[in-house]
GROMACS .gro file of C-alpha atoms in nm:
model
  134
    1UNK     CA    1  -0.716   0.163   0.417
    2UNK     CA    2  -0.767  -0.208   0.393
    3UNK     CA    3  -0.917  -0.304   0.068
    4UNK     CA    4  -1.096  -0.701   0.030
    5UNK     CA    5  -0.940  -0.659  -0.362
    6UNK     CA    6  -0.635  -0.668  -0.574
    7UNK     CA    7  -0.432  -0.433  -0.652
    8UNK     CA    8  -0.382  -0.218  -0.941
    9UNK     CA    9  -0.026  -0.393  -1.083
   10UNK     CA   10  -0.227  -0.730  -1.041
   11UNK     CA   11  -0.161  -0.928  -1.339
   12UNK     CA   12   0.220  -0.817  -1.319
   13UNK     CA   13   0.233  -1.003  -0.983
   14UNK     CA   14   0.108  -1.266  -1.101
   15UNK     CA   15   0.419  -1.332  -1.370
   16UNK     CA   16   0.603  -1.318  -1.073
   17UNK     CA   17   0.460  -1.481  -0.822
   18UNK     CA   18   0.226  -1.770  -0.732
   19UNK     CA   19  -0.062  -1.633  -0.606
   20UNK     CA   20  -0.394  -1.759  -0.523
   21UNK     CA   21  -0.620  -1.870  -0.245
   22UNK     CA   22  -0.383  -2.105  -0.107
   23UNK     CA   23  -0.053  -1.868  -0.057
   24UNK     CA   24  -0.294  -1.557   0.081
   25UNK     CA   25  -0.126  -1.289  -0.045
   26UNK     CA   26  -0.110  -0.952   0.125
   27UNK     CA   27  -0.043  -0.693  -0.120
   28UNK     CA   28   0.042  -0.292  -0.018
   29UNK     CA   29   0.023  -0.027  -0.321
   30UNK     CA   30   0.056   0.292  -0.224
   31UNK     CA   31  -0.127   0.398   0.076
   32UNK     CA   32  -0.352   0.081   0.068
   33UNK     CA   33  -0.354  -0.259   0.178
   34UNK     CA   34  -0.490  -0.491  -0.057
   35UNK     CA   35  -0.612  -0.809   0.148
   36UNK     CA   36  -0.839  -1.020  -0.146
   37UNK     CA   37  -0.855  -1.356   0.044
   38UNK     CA   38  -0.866  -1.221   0.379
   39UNK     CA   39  -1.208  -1.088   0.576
   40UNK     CA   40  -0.983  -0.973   0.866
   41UNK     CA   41  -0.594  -0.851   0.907
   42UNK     CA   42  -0.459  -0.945   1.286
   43UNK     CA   43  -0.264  -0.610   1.363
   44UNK     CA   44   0.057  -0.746   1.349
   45UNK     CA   45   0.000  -0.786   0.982
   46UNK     CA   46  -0.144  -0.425   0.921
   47UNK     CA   47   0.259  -0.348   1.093
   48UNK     CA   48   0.361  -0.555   0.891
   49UNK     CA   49   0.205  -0.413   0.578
   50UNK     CA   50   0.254  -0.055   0.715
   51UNK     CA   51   0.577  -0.087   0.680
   52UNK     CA   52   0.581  -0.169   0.289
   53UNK     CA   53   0.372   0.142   0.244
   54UNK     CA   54   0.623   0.370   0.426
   55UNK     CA   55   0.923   0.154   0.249
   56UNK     CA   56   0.668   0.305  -0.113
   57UNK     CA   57   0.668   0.645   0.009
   58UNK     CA   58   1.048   0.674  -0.084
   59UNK     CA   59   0.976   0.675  -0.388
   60UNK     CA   60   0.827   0.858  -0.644
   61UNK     CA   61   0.543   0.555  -0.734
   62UNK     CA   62   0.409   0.255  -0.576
   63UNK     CA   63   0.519   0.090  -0.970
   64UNK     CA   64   0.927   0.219  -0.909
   65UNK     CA   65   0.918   0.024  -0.573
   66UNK     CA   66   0.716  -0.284  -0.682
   67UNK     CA   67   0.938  -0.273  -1.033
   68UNK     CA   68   1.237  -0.312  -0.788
   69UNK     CA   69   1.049  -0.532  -0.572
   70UNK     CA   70   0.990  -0.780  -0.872
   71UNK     CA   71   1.326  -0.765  -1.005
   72UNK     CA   72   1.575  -0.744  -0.793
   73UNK     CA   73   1.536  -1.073  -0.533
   74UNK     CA   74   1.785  -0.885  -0.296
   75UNK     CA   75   1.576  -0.552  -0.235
   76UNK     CA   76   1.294  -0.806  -0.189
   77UNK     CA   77   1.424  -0.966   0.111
   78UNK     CA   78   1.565  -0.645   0.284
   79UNK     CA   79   1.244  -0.529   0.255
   80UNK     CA   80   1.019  -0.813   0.364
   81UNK     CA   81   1.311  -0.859   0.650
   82UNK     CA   82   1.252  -0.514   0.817
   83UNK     CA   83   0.880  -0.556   0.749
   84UNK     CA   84   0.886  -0.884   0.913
   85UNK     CA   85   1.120  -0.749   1.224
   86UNK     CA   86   0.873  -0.468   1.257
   87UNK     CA   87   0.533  -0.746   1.279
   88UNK     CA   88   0.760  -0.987   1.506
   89UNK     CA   89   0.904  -0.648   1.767
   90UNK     CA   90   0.482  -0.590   1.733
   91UNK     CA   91   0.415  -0.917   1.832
   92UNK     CA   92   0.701  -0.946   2.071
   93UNK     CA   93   0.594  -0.605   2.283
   94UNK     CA   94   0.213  -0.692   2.313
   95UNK     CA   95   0.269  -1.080   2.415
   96UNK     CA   96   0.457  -1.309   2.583
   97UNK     CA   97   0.737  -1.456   2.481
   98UNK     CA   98   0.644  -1.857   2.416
   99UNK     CA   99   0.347  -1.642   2.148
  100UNK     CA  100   0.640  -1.407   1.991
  101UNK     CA  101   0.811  -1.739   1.927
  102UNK     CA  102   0.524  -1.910   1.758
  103UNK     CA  103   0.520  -1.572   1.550
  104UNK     CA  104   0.876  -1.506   1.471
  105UNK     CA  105   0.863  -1.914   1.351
  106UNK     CA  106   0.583  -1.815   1.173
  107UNK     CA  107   0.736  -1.522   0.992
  108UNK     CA  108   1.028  -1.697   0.893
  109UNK     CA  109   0.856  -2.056   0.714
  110UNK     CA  110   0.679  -1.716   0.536
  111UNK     CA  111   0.991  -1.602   0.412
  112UNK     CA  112   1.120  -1.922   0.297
  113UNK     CA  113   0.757  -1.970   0.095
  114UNK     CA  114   0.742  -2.029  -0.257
  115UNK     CA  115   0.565  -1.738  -0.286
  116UNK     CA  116   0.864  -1.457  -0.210
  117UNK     CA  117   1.083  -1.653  -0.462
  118UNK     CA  118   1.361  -1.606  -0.257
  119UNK     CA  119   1.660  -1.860  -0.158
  120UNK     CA  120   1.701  -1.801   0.219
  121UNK     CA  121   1.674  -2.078   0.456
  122UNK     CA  122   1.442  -2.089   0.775
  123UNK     CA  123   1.729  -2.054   1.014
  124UNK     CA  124   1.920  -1.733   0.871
  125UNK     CA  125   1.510  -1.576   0.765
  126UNK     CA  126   1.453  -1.631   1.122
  127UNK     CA  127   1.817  -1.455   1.206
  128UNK     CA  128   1.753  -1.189   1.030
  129UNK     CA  129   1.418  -1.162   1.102
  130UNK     CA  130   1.529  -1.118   1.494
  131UNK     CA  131   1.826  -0.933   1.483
  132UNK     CA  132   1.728  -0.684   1.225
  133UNK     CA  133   1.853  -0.301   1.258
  134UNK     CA  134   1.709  -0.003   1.106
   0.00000   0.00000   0.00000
């Protein structure tokens, strides 16, 4: 379910990350998608966000996974790499392949965003991004 809202561990996010109207944020807890600047979520995005929820389901709270999320800058990019792989392998089997590129350099200036805190360049995010295996 696709909630216009934030969700529950809100303010904790925020003294993590920057979020407001300008980075869009995307946020899954638990079973839900939490979407608060968006009207509409393309599918590849909902993939994208599907993932996260079924990366939550291993363990026993949306908080242990978020916790680790948070925390541990690592765990943060594996997951946002095989939920990124996941939206670009969507985008990649219902398009063509000059649109899939687009995407994939899409997904990748994403992962290099302030907003995932992370220290990965756009050439290996886009690497990995690609060449990811479950």
């Amino acid at each position: 379910m696709i909630k216009q809202d934030f969700p529950p561990n809100i303010d904790q996010l925020r003294q993590f990350f920057p979020i407001n109207e300008k980075t869009h944020p995307i946020f899954t807890y638990g079973e839900h998608i939490y979407a608060p600047y968006h009207e509409h979520l393309p599918p590849d995005i909902v993939e994208h966000e599907n993932v996260h929820i079924r990366q939550q389901k291993q363990y026993t709270s949306p908080d242990i996974w978020w916790n680790k999320y948070m925390l541990d800058k690592e765990f943060r990019l594996l997951q946002e790499i095989e939920a990124y792989h996941a939206q670009y392998m969507w985008v990649k089997n219902k398009t063509n392949g000059r649109i899939a590129g687009e995407a994939l350099i899409e997904m990748a200036s994403n992962l290099c965003s302030p907003l995932y805190g992370l220290d990965v360049s756009f050439g290996r995010a886009e690497g990995l991004i690609k060449k990811y295996k479950s």
